[in-house]
Short mmCIF file of C-alpha atoms and ligand atoms in Angstrom, two decimals:
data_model
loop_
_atom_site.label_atom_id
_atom_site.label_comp_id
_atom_site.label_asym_id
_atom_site.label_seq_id
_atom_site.Cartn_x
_atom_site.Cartn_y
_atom_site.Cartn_z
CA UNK A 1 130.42 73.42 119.86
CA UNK A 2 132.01 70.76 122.09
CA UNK A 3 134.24 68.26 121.25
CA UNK A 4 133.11 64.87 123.06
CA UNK A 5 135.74 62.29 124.20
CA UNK A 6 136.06 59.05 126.06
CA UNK A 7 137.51 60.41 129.53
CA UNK A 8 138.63 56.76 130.16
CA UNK A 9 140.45 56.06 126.48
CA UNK A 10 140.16 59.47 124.99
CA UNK A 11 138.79 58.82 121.87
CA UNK A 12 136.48 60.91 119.79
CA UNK A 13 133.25 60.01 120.63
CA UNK A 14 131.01 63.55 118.42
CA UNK A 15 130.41 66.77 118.31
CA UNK A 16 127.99 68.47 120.29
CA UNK A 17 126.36 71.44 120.18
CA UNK A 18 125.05 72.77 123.60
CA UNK A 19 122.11 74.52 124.72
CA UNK A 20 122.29 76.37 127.57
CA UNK A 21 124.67 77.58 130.63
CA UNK A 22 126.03 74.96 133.05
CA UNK A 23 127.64 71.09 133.35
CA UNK A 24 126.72 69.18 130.73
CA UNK A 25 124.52 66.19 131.96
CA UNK A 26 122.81 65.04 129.18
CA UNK A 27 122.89 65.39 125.24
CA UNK A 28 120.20 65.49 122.84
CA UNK A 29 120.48 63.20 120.27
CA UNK A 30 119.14 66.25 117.73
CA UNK A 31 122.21 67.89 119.11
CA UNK A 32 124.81 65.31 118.21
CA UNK A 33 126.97 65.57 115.21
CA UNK A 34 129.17 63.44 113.51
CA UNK A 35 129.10 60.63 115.67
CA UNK A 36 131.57 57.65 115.55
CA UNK A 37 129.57 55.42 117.77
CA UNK A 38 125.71 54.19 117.42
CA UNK A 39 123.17 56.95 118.45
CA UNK A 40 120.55 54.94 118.16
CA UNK A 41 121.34 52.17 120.76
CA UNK A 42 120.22 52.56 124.36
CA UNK A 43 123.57 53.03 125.67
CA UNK A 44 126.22 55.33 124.26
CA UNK A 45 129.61 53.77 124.59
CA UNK A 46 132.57 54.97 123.16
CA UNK A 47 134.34 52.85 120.18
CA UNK A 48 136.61 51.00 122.68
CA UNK A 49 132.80 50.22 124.31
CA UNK A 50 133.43 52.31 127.47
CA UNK A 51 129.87 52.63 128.45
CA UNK A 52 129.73 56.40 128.80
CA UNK A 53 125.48 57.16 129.35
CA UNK A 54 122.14 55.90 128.81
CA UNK A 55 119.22 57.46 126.50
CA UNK A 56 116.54 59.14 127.93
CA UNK A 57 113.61 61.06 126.87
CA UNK A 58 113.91 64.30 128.79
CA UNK A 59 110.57 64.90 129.72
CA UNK A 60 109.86 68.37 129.81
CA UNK A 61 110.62 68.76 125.81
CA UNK A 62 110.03 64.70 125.29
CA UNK A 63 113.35 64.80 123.08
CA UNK A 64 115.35 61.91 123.33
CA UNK A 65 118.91 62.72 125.05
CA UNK A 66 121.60 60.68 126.20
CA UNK A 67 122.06 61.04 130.08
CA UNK A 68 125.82 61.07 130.69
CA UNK A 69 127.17 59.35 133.39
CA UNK A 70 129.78 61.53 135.79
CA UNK A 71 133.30 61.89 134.56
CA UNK A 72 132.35 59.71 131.52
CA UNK A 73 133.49 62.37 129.00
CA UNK A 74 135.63 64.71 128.31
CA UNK A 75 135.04 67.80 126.53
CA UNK A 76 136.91 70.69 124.23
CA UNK A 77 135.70 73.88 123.13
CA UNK A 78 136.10 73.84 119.38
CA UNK A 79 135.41 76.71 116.41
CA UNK A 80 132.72 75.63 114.63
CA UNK A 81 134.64 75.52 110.97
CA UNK A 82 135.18 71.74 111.92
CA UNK A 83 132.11 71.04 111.11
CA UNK A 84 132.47 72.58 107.15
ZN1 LIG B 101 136.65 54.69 125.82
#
């Protein structure tokens, strides 16, 4: 489980749980948990409104996923018992 932040203010922005080796690029919305900004928007943007990605549908599964732009985020490793 990752730990998503704003790279430019460093606030919380959710959880995510990754699928997969390799840089994170995009995140599935399916995959997102307990966000504190709108997932349902077209852009994802932090609380402070740094705009951080746009929402795609990734086309080979046709799940919608936010593509992240570079350096946007930052992101911690954390133990899943956050979540409980
Ligand atoms: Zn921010």
């Amino acid at each position: 489980m990752l730990k998503i932040s704003c790279e430019k203010c460093d606030s919380f922005v959710c959880f995510y749980q990754k699928d997969g080796p390799g840089d994170l690029k995009r995140m599935y919305v399916d995959r997102i948990y307990k966000p504190t900004v709108s997932t349902t928007r077209k852009d994802l943007s932090c609380s402070k409104g740094h705009l951080l990605g746009v929402k795609i549908i990734y086309e080979k599964e046709k799940r919608p996923a936010f593509r992240l732009f570079i350096g946007a985020v930052t992101k911690k490793i954390v133990n899943l018992k956050v979540l409980e």
